[in-house]
C-alpha cells in the first residue's frame, strides 16, 4: 500500500478495523532498545543521586519521543504501512539513534547531536501529527508544546556548558512530560484507536524486560558456572518472570479496557500509558542495572549506588500500577500498595544485606503480590482497595 499519510481520510470518517502494530514500528522499536541499553549503562556508571537523576533526565525526551511516534502511528492507521509512512518512521528512528548515540557524552561533546536530533524528531512529529484530527483541531496540543516550549530549551542548552545545559534540559524534560497535563480539559475530545496503543506500550515493556534478560545473562555467560552463579541466575530469572506477570496478566488487559470504555480517552493515554508506563520503564531499567550487579557480585554487600537500585526499582514498578489503577478505577489495590511498602523496606535494609539476599526478598514480595491478586481474582472475591479522598468511586 502506498501514499502519503496526509492523503488518507480522517479516522472518524470511516470504519477502521482493529489496528495492529506495523513492521516499520517494530523496526523503529529496535532503536529504542539501544536507547534503553544506553540509559542503563549511564545508570550503571552513576556515582551519585545526581548522576542517576541525569540519566533519567536524558531518558525522558527519548521516552516522550517514542510516545509521540506511537500516537502518530495510532492516528495514521494503515497509512503508516505505506511507502511514505515507512520513510517517516525511518526518519524518526534516525533521530532516536542520534540521541541514543549521544547519551554517554550528552553533557559533553555530544550535546549538540542530542539537542539537534531531539528538535528534528519533534519537528517531524508536529508537522505530521497536525494533519490528523486526533486532538479535535486544537492549535495548541502536546506536540506543539514539545516543539515550541521544550524544543528551544534543548537546542539552546546543547550549545552551553554542562551546568547550564543540564538545567535547561531538565526544564525541557519537565515540560515534555507535563505538557499534556498542563493542557487539561482541552484534550477531552481526543480520540484514539483502542487496540493499537495497548499493543505498542506492551511492546515497550517487553523491550525493557529484554534489557533485564541481557543484564542477567551477560555476566553468567562470560564467567564460571558454579553453584552460586546458577542459583543467582535462577533468582534473576524468577524476578524477570514476576515483572512480566505483574504487567501482562491483569494490568495490560485492564489498561485496554479503560481506553475502550472511558469517555475521556486522553486522560487514560496521558495518565496510564504516558505516565504510568514511564514509571514501568524507569523501574525496569533500574532493576536491569541491579540484576547486572547481582550477577557480578551475588554475595557482596553493596557499596556503590548501582548495587542499591534493585529494591527501589521494584517499588517504583509497583507504584506505577497503583497510580494507573487509581487513574483508571478511582483507587489503588491493597496488594500492590502493600508491595510498594515492602520493597521500600527491603531497600532500607539492602545496605546491610548481600545482593543475593536482597534479590530473594524482592522476588518474594513480587511473588506474594502476584499470588494474592491471582487468588482474589480467580476466586471471585472483591479486590481490596485503598480509598483515596476526593476520588471518583472505584470500580473493580
CSV table of C-alpha atoms in Angstrom, one decimal:
chain,number,residue,atom,x,y,z
A,1,UNK,CA,0.0,0.0,0.0
A,2,UNK,CA,1.4,3.4,-1.0
A,3,UNK,CA,0.6,7.0,-0.5
A,4,UNK,CA,1.4,9.8,1.9
A,5,UNK,CA,-0.2,9.7,5.4
A,6,UNK,CA,-1.9,13.0,4.7
A,7,UNK,CA,-3.8,11.6,1.8
A,8,UNK,CA,-5.9,9.3,4.0
A,9,UNK,CA,-9.3,10.1,5.3
A,10,UNK,CA,-9.7,11.1,9.0
A,11,UNK,CA,-10.2,8.2,11.3
A,12,UNK,CA,-13.7,9.2,12.4
A,13,UNK,CA,-15.0,9.4,8.8
A,14,UNK,CA,-14.7,5.7,8.1
A,15,UNK,CA,-14.9,2.4,9.9
A,16,UNK,CA,-11.4,1.2,11.0
A,17,UNK,CA,-10.6,-2.4,11.6
A,18,UNK,CA,-8.7,-3.3,14.7
A,19,UNK,CA,-5.3,-1.7,14.2
A,20,UNK,CA,-2.1,-3.7,14.6
A,21,UNK,CA,1.5,-2.6,15.0
A,22,UNK,CA,3.3,-2.4,11.7
A,23,UNK,CA,6.6,-3.9,10.7
A,24,UNK,CA,8.0,-0.4,10.4
A,25,UNK,CA,7.1,0.4,14.0
A,26,UNK,CA,8.8,-2.8,15.2
A,27,UNK,CA,11.9,-1.7,13.3
A,28,UNK,CA,11.6,1.7,15.0
A,29,UNK,CA,11.5,0.0,18.4
A,30,UNK,CA,14.9,-1.5,17.7
A,31,UNK,CA,16.4,1.9,18.0
A,32,UNK,CA,14.8,2.4,21.4
A,33,UNK,CA,16.1,-1.0,22.5
A,34,UNK,CA,19.5,0.6,22.0
A,35,UNK,CA,18.4,3.7,23.8
A,36,UNK,CA,17.3,1.7,26.9
A,37,UNK,CA,20.7,0.0,26.9
A,38,UNK,CA,22.5,3.4,26.7
A,39,UNK,CA,20.4,4.7,29.6
A,40,UNK,CA,21.0,1.5,31.6
A,41,UNK,CA,24.8,1.9,31.1
A,42,UNK,CA,24.5,5.5,32.3
A,43,UNK,CA,22.7,4.4,35.4
A,44,UNK,CA,25.3,1.6,36.0
A,45,UNK,CA,28.0,4.3,36.0
A,46,UNK,CA,26.2,6.7,38.3
A,47,UNK,CA,28.3,7.6,41.4
A,48,UNK,CA,25.7,9.8,43.0
A,49,UNK,CA,22.0,10.5,43.1
A,50,UNK,CA,22.6,13.5,40.8
A,51,UNK,CA,24.2,11.2,38.2
A,52,UNK,CA,21.2,8.9,38.5
A,53,UNK,CA,18.8,11.8,38.0
A,54,UNK,CA,20.8,13.0,35.0
A,55,UNK,CA,20.5,9.6,33.3
A,56,UNK,CA,16.7,9.6,33.9
A,57,UNK,CA,16.5,13.2,32.6
A,58,UNK,CA,18.1,12.0,29.3
A,59,UNK,CA,15.6,9.2,29.1
A,60,UNK,CA,12.6,11.5,29.4
A,61,UNK,CA,12.9,13.1,25.9
A,62,UNK,CA,13.6,9.7,24.4
A,63,UNK,CA,10.5,8.3,26.2
A,64,UNK,CA,8.2,11.1,25.1
A,65,UNK,CA,9.6,10.9,21.6
A,66,UNK,CA,8.6,7.2,21.5
A,67,UNK,CA,5.2,8.1,22.9
A,68,UNK,CA,4.8,10.7,20.2
A,69,UNK,CA,5.6,8.2,17.5
A,70,UNK,CA,3.2,5.7,19.0
A,71,UNK,CA,0.4,8.4,18.9
A,72,UNK,CA,1.3,9.3,15.3
A,73,UNK,CA,1.0,5.6,14.3
A,74,UNK,CA,-2.3,5.4,16.1
A,75,UNK,CA,-3.6,8.5,14.3
A,76,UNK,CA,-2.4,7.4,10.8
A,77,UNK,CA,-3.5,3.8,11.0
A,78,UNK,CA,-2.8,1.7,7.9
A,79,UNK,CA,-1.3,4.7,6.2
A,80,UNK,CA,1.8,4.2,8.3
A,81,UNK,CA,2.5,1.0,6.4
A,82,UNK,CA,2.7,2.7,3.0
A,83,UNK,CA,5.9,3.9,1.4
A,84,UNK,CA,5.7,7.5,2.7
A,85,UNK,CA,4.7,6.3,6.2
A,86,UNK,CA,7.6,3.9,6.4
A,87,UNK,CA,10.1,6.6,5.4
A,88,UNK,CA,8.6,8.8,8.1
A,89,UNK,CA,9.1,6.1,10.7
A,90,UNK,CA,12.7,5.6,9.5
A,91,UNK,CA,13.4,9.4,9.8
A,92,UNK,CA,12.1,9.3,13.4
A,93,UNK,CA,14.2,6.3,14.1
A,94,UNK,CA,17.3,8.1,12.8
A,95,UNK,CA,16.7,11.0,15.2
A,96,UNK,CA,16.3,8.5,18.0
A,97,UNK,CA,19.5,6.8,17.0
A,98,UNK,CA,21.4,10.1,17.1
A,99,UNK,CA,20.0,10.9,20.6
A,100,UNK,CA,20.9,7.4,21.8
A,101,UNK,CA,24.5,7.6,20.5
A,102,UNK,CA,24.9,10.9,22.2
A,103,UNK,CA,23.7,9.7,25.6
A,104,UNK,CA,27.2,8.9,27.1
A,105,UNK,CA,28.6,12.3,26.3
A,106,UNK,CA,25.3,14.3,26.2
A,107,UNK,CA,26.5,16.8,28.7
A,108,UNK,CA,29.9,16.9,27.0
A,109,UNK,CA,31.0,16.9,23.4
A,110,UNK,CA,27.8,15.2,22.0
A,111,UNK,CA,25.3,17.7,23.4
A,112,UNK,CA,24.7,19.3,20.1
A,113,UNK,CA,23.9,15.9,18.5
A,114,UNK,CA,21.4,15.1,21.2
A,115,UNK,CA,19.7,18.5,21.1
A,116,UNK,CA,19.5,18.8,17.3
A,117,UNK,CA,18.2,15.2,16.9
A,118,UNK,CA,15.6,15.9,19.6
A,119,UNK,CA,14.4,19.1,17.9
A,120,UNK,CA,14.3,17.4,14.5
A,121,UNK,CA,12.3,14.5,15.9
A,122,UNK,CA,9.8,16.9,17.5
A,123,UNK,CA,9.5,18.9,14.3
A,124,UNK,CA,8.7,15.8,12.2
A,125,UNK,CA,6.2,14.6,14.8
A,126,UNK,CA,4.5,18.0,15.0
A,127,UNK,CA,4.4,18.6,11.2
A,128,UNK,CA,2.8,15.2,10.6
A,129,UNK,CA,0.5,15.0,13.6
A,130,UNK,CA,-1.2,18.3,13.0
A,131,UNK,CA,-2.7,16.9,9.8
A,132,UNK,CA,-4.8,14.5,11.8
A,133,UNK,CA,-7.9,15.2,13.9
A,134,UNK,CA,-6.8,13.3,17.0
A,135,UNK,CA,-6.9,16.4,19.2
A,136,UNK,CA,-10.1,17.9,17.8
A,137,UNK,CA,-8.4,20.7,15.8
A,138,UNK,CA,-6.7,22.3,18.7
A,139,UNK,CA,-4.0,24.8,17.8
A,140,UNK,CA,-2.0,24.1,20.9
A,141,UNK,CA,-1.7,20.4,21.6
A,142,UNK,CA,1.0,18.2,23.2
A,143,UNK,CA,3.1,18.1,20.0
A,144,UNK,CA,3.1,21.9,19.7
A,145,UNK,CA,4.1,22.2,23.4
A,146,UNK,CA,7.0,19.8,23.0
A,147,UNK,CA,8.3,21.6,19.9
A,148,UNK,CA,7.7,25.2,20.8
A,149,UNK,CA,8.4,25.1,24.6
A,150,UNK,CA,10.8,22.2,25.2
A,151,UNK,CA,12.5,22.3,21.8
A,152,UNK,CA,14.3,25.7,22.3
A,153,UNK,CA,15.5,24.7,25.7
A,154,UNK,CA,17.1,21.5,24.4
A,155,UNK,CA,18.5,23.3,21.3
A,156,UNK,CA,20.0,26.3,23.2
A,157,UNK,CA,21.2,24.1,26.1
A,158,UNK,CA,23.1,21.9,23.7
A,159,UNK,CA,25.5,24.9,22.9
A,160,UNK,CA,26.1,25.8,26.6
A,161,UNK,CA,28.5,24.4,29.2
A,162,UNK,CA,27.4,21.3,31.0
A,163,UNK,CA,26.0,23.0,34.1
A,164,UNK,CA,23.6,25.4,32.3
A,165,UNK,CA,22.9,22.7,29.7
A,166,UNK,CA,21.7,20.4,32.5
A,167,UNK,CA,19.4,23.0,33.9
A,168,UNK,CA,17.8,23.9,30.6
A,169,UNK,CA,17.4,20.3,29.6
A,170,UNK,CA,15.9,19.4,33.0
A,171,UNK,CA,13.3,22.2,32.5
A,172,UNK,CA,12.7,21.0,28.9
A,173,UNK,CA,12.2,17.4,30.1
A,174,UNK,CA,9.7,18.5,32.7
A,175,UNK,CA,7.8,20.5,30.1
A,176,UNK,CA,7.9,17.4,27.8
A,177,UNK,CA,6.4,15.2,30.5
A,178,UNK,CA,3.8,17.7,31.9
A,179,UNK,CA,2.7,19.2,28.6
A,180,UNK,CA,-0.4,17.1,28.3
A,181,UNK,CA,-1.3,17.7,31.9
A,182,UNK,CA,-1.0,21.5,31.5
A,183,UNK,CA,-3.4,21.4,28.6
A,184,UNK,CA,-6.0,19.9,30.9
A,185,UNK,CA,-9.6,19.5,29.7
A,186,UNK,CA,-8.8,20.9,26.2
A,187,UNK,CA,-7.8,17.4,25.3
A,188,UNK,CA,-11.0,15.8,26.4
A,189,UNK,CA,-12.3,15.4,22.9
A,190,UNK,CA,-9.2,13.5,21.7
A,191,UNK,CA,-10.0,10.1,20.2
A,192,UNK,CA,-7.7,7.1,19.8
A,193,UNK,CA,-7.9,3.6,18.3
A,194,UNK,CA,-8.1,1.3,21.3
A,195,UNK,CA,-6.2,-1.8,20.2
A,196,UNK,CA,-3.1,-0.2,18.8
A,197,UNK,CA,-1.9,1.8,21.8
A,198,UNK,CA,-2.1,-1.1,24.4
A,199,UNK,CA,-0.1,-3.3,22.0
A,200,UNK,CA,2.5,-0.6,21.4
A,201,UNK,CA,3.0,0.1,25.1
A,202,UNK,CA,3.0,-3.5,25.9
A,203,UNK,CA,5.8,-4.0,23.4
A,204,UNK,CA,7.8,-1.3,25.1
A,205,UNK,CA,7.6,-3.1,28.4
A,206,UNK,CA,8.8,-6.3,26.6
A,207,UNK,CA,11.7,-4.2,25.2
A,208,UNK,CA,12.6,-3.0,28.7
A,209,UNK,CA,12.3,-6.5,30.1
A,210,UNK,CA,14.7,-7.6,27.3
A,211,UNK,CA,17.3,-5.4,29.0
A,212,UNK,CA,16.9,-7.4,32.2
A,213,UNK,CA,17.5,-10.6,30.4
A,214,UNK,CA,20.6,-9.3,28.8
A,215,UNK,CA,21.8,-8.0,32.2
A,216,UNK,CA,21.1,-11.3,33.9
A,217,UNK,CA,22.7,-13.5,31.3
A,218,UNK,CA,25.7,-11.3,30.4
A,219,UNK,CA,27.9,-11.9,33.3
A,220,UNK,CA,26.9,-15.5,33.8
A,221,UNK,CA,27.7,-16.4,30.2
A,222,UNK,CA,31.2,-15.0,30.5
A,223,UNK,CA,32.1,-16.4,33.8
A,224,UNK,CA,32.4,-19.7,35.7
A,225,UNK,CA,29.0,-21.5,36.0
A,226,UNK,CA,29.3,-22.6,39.6
A,227,UNK,CA,26.5,-23.3,42.1
A,228,UNK,CA,26.3,-19.7,43.3
A,229,UNK,CA,26.2,-18.4,39.8
A,230,UNK,CA,23.4,-20.8,38.7
A,231,UNK,CA,21.3,-20.1,41.8
A,232,UNK,CA,21.7,-16.3,41.3
A,233,UNK,CA,20.7,-16.7,37.6
A,234,UNK,CA,17.7,-18.6,38.7
A,235,UNK,CA,16.7,-15.9,41.2
A,236,UNK,CA,17.2,-13.3,38.5
A,237,UNK,CA,15.0,-15.2,36.0
A,238,UNK,CA,12.2,-15.6,38.5
A,239,UNK,CA,12.3,-11.9,39.2
A,240,UNK,CA,12.0,-11.1,35.5
A,241,UNK,CA,9.1,-13.5,35.1
A,242,UNK,CA,7.4,-11.9,38.1
A,243,UNK,CA,7.8,-8.5,36.5
A,244,UNK,CA,6.2,-9.8,33.3
A,245,UNK,CA,3.4,-11.4,35.2
A,246,UNK,CA,2.6,-8.2,37.1
A,247,UNK,CA,2.1,-6.3,33.9
A,248,UNK,CA,0.7,-8.7,31.4
A,249,UNK,CA,-1.6,-11.0,33.4
A,250,UNK,CA,-4.0,-8.4,34.7
A,251,UNK,CA,-2.8,-4.9,34.2
A,252,UNK,CA,-2.4,-4.8,30.4
A,253,UNK,CA,-6.0,-6.0,29.8
A,254,UNK,CA,-7.3,-3.5,32.3
A,255,UNK,CA,-5.5,-0.7,30.5
A,256,UNK,CA,-7.0,-1.6,27.2
A,257,UNK,CA,-10.5,-1.9,28.8
A,258,UNK,CA,-10.1,1.5,30.3
A,259,UNK,CA,-9.1,3.1,27.0
A,260,UNK,CA,-12.0,1.4,25.3
A,261,UNK,CA,-14.6,2.4,27.9
A,262,UNK,CA,-13.5,5.7,29.4
A,263,UNK,CA,-15.3,8.7,27.7
A,264,UNK,CA,-12.2,10.8,28.2
A,265,UNK,CA,-9.6,8.7,26.4
A,266,UNK,CA,-7.0,11.4,26.6
A,267,UNK,CA,-6.8,11.0,30.4
A,268,UNK,CA,-6.1,7.3,30.0
A,269,UNK,CA,-3.5,7.9,27.3
A,270,UNK,CA,-1.8,10.5,29.5
A,271,UNK,CA,-2.0,9.0,32.9
A,272,UNK,CA,-1.9,5.3,32.3
A,273,UNK,CA,0.1,5.0,29.1
A,274,UNK,CA,2.4,8.0,29.1
A,275,UNK,CA,3.0,8.5,32.9
A,276,UNK,CA,2.5,5.0,34.5
A,277,UNK,CA,4.4,3.3,31.7
A,278,UNK,CA,7.2,5.9,32.1
A,279,UNK,CA,7.4,4.6,35.7
A,280,UNK,CA,7.5,1.0,34.5
A,281,UNK,CA,10.2,1.8,32.0
A,282,UNK,CA,12.4,3.6,34.5
A,283,UNK,CA,11.8,0.9,37.1
A,284,UNK,CA,12.8,-1.9,34.8
A,285,UNK,CA,16.0,-0.1,33.8
A,286,UNK,CA,16.9,0.3,37.5
A,287,UNK,CA,16.2,-3.3,38.0
A,288,UNK,CA,18.2,-4.3,35.0
A,289,UNK,CA,21.2,-2.5,36.5
A,290,UNK,CA,20.5,-4.1,39.8
A,291,UNK,CA,20.4,-7.6,38.3
A,292,UNK,CA,23.7,-7.0,36.4
A,293,UNK,CA,25.3,-6.0,39.7
A,294,UNK,CA,23.7,-9.1,41.4
A,295,UNK,CA,25.1,-11.5,38.8
A,296,UNK,CA,28.5,-9.9,39.1
A,297,UNK,CA,28.8,-9.8,42.9
A,298,UNK,CA,26.0,-12.0,44.4
A,299,UNK,CA,27.5,-12.5,47.9
A,300,UNK,CA,28.9,-9.0,48.3
A,301,UNK,CA,27.3,-6.2,50.4
A,302,UNK,CA,26.5,-3.2,48.3
A,303,UNK,CA,28.9,-0.3,48.4
A,304,UNK,CA,28.0,1.7,45.3
A,305,UNK,CA,24.8,3.3,44.1
A,306,UNK,CA,24.1,0.9,41.2
A,307,UNK,CA,24.1,-2.0,43.6
A,308,UNK,CA,21.3,-0.4,45.6
A,309,UNK,CA,18.7,0.2,42.9
A,310,UNK,CA,17.1,-3.2,42.7
A,311,UNK,CA,14.6,-2.8,45.5
A,312,UNK,CA,13.7,0.8,44.8
A,313,UNK,CA,13.2,-0.2,41.2
A,314,UNK,CA,10.7,-2.8,42.2
A,315,UNK,CA,8.9,-0.3,44.5
A,316,UNK,CA,8.6,2.2,41.6
A,317,UNK,CA,7.3,-0.6,39.3
A,318,UNK,CA,4.5,-1.5,41.7
A,319,UNK,CA,3.8,2.2,42.5
A,320,UNK,CA,3.3,2.7,38.8
A,321,UNK,CA,0.5,0.1,38.9
A,322,UNK,CA,-1.0,1.8,41.9
A,323,UNK,CA,-1.1,5.1,40.1
A,324,UNK,CA,-2.5,3.6,37.0
A,325,UNK,CA,-5.3,1.8,38.8
A,326,UNK,CA,-6.2,5.0,40.7
A,327,UNK,CA,-6.5,6.9,37.4
A,328,UNK,CA,-8.5,4.1,35.8
A,329,UNK,CA,-10.8,3.0,38.5
A,330,UNK,CA,-10.5,5.5,41.3
A,331,UNK,CA,-8.4,3.6,43.9
A,332,UNK,CA,-5.2,1.6,44.0
A,333,UNK,CA,-5.3,-2.0,45.1
A,334,UNK,CA,-4.1,-3.0,48.5
A,335,UNK,CA,-1.8,-5.9,47.4
A,336,UNK,CA,0.3,-3.7,45.1
A,337,UNK,CA,0.3,-0.8,47.6
A,338,UNK,CA,1.5,-3.2,50.3
A,339,UNK,CA,4.1,-4.5,47.9
A,340,UNK,CA,5.4,-0.9,47.4
A,341,UNK,CA,5.9,-0.5,51.1
A,342,UNK,CA,7.5,-3.9,51.4
A,343,UNK,CA,10.0,-3.2,48.6
A,344,UNK,CA,10.9,0.2,50.3
A,345,UNK,CA,11.5,-1.7,53.5
A,346,UNK,CA,13.9,-4.1,51.6
A,347,UNK,CA,15.6,-1.0,50.1
A,348,UNK,CA,16.2,0.4,53.6
A,349,UNK,CA,17.7,-2.9,54.7
A,350,UNK,CA,19.7,-3.5,51.5
A,351,UNK,CA,23.0,-1.8,52.5
A,352,UNK,CA,23.3,-4.4,55.3
A,353,UNK,CA,22.5,-7.4,53.1
A,354,UNK,CA,24.3,-9.4,50.4
A,355,UNK,CA,22.9,-8.6,47.0
A,356,UNK,CA,21.5,-12.2,46.6
A,357,UNK,CA,19.5,-11.9,49.8
A,358,UNK,CA,18.1,-8.5,48.6
A,359,UNK,CA,17.1,-10.1,45.3
A,360,UNK,CA,15.4,-13.1,47.0
A,361,UNK,CA,13.4,-10.7,49.3
A,362,UNK,CA,12.3,-8.6,46.3
A,363,UNK,CA,11.3,-11.8,44.5
A,364,UNK,CA,9.3,-13.0,47.5
A,365,UNK,CA,7.4,-9.6,47.6
A,366,UNK,CA,6.6,-9.7,43.9
A,367,UNK,CA,5.5,-13.4,44.1
A,368,UNK,CA,3.3,-12.6,47.1
A,369,UNK,CA,1.7,-9.6,45.4
A,370,UNK,CA,1.0,-11.6,42.2
A,371,UNK,CA,-0.1,-14.7,44.2
A,372,UNK,CA,-2.6,-12.8,46.3
A,373,UNK,CA,-4.0,-11.0,43.3
A,374,UNK,CA,-4.4,-14.2,41.4
A,375,UNK,CA,-6.2,-15.8,44.4
A,376,UNK,CA,-8.6,-12.9,44.8
A,377,UNK,CA,-9.5,-12.7,41.1
A,378,UNK,CA,-9.7,-16.4,40.5
A,379,UNK,CA,-12.0,-17.0,43.5
A,380,UNK,CA,-14.3,-14.1,42.6
A,381,UNK,CA,-13.6,-12.1,45.7
A,382,UNK,CA,-13.7,-8.3,45.6
A,383,UNK,CA,-10.2,-6.7,45.2
A,384,UNK,CA,-9.4,-4.7,48.4
A,385,UNK,CA,-8.9,-1.1,47.5
A,386,UNK,CA,-7.3,1.9,49.2
A,387,UNK,CA,-9.9,4.7,49.2
A,388,UNK,CA,-8.5,8.0,48.0
A,389,UNK,CA,-10.2,11.1,49.5
A,390,UNK,CA,-11.9,13.0,46.7
A,391,UNK,CA,-11.5,10.3,44.1
A,392,UNK,CA,-14.4,9.2,42.0
A,393,UNK,CA,-16.0,5.9,43.2
A,394,UNK,CA,-13.7,2.9,42.5
A,395,UNK,CA,-14.7,0.2,40.1
A,396,UNK,CA,-13.2,-3.2,40.1
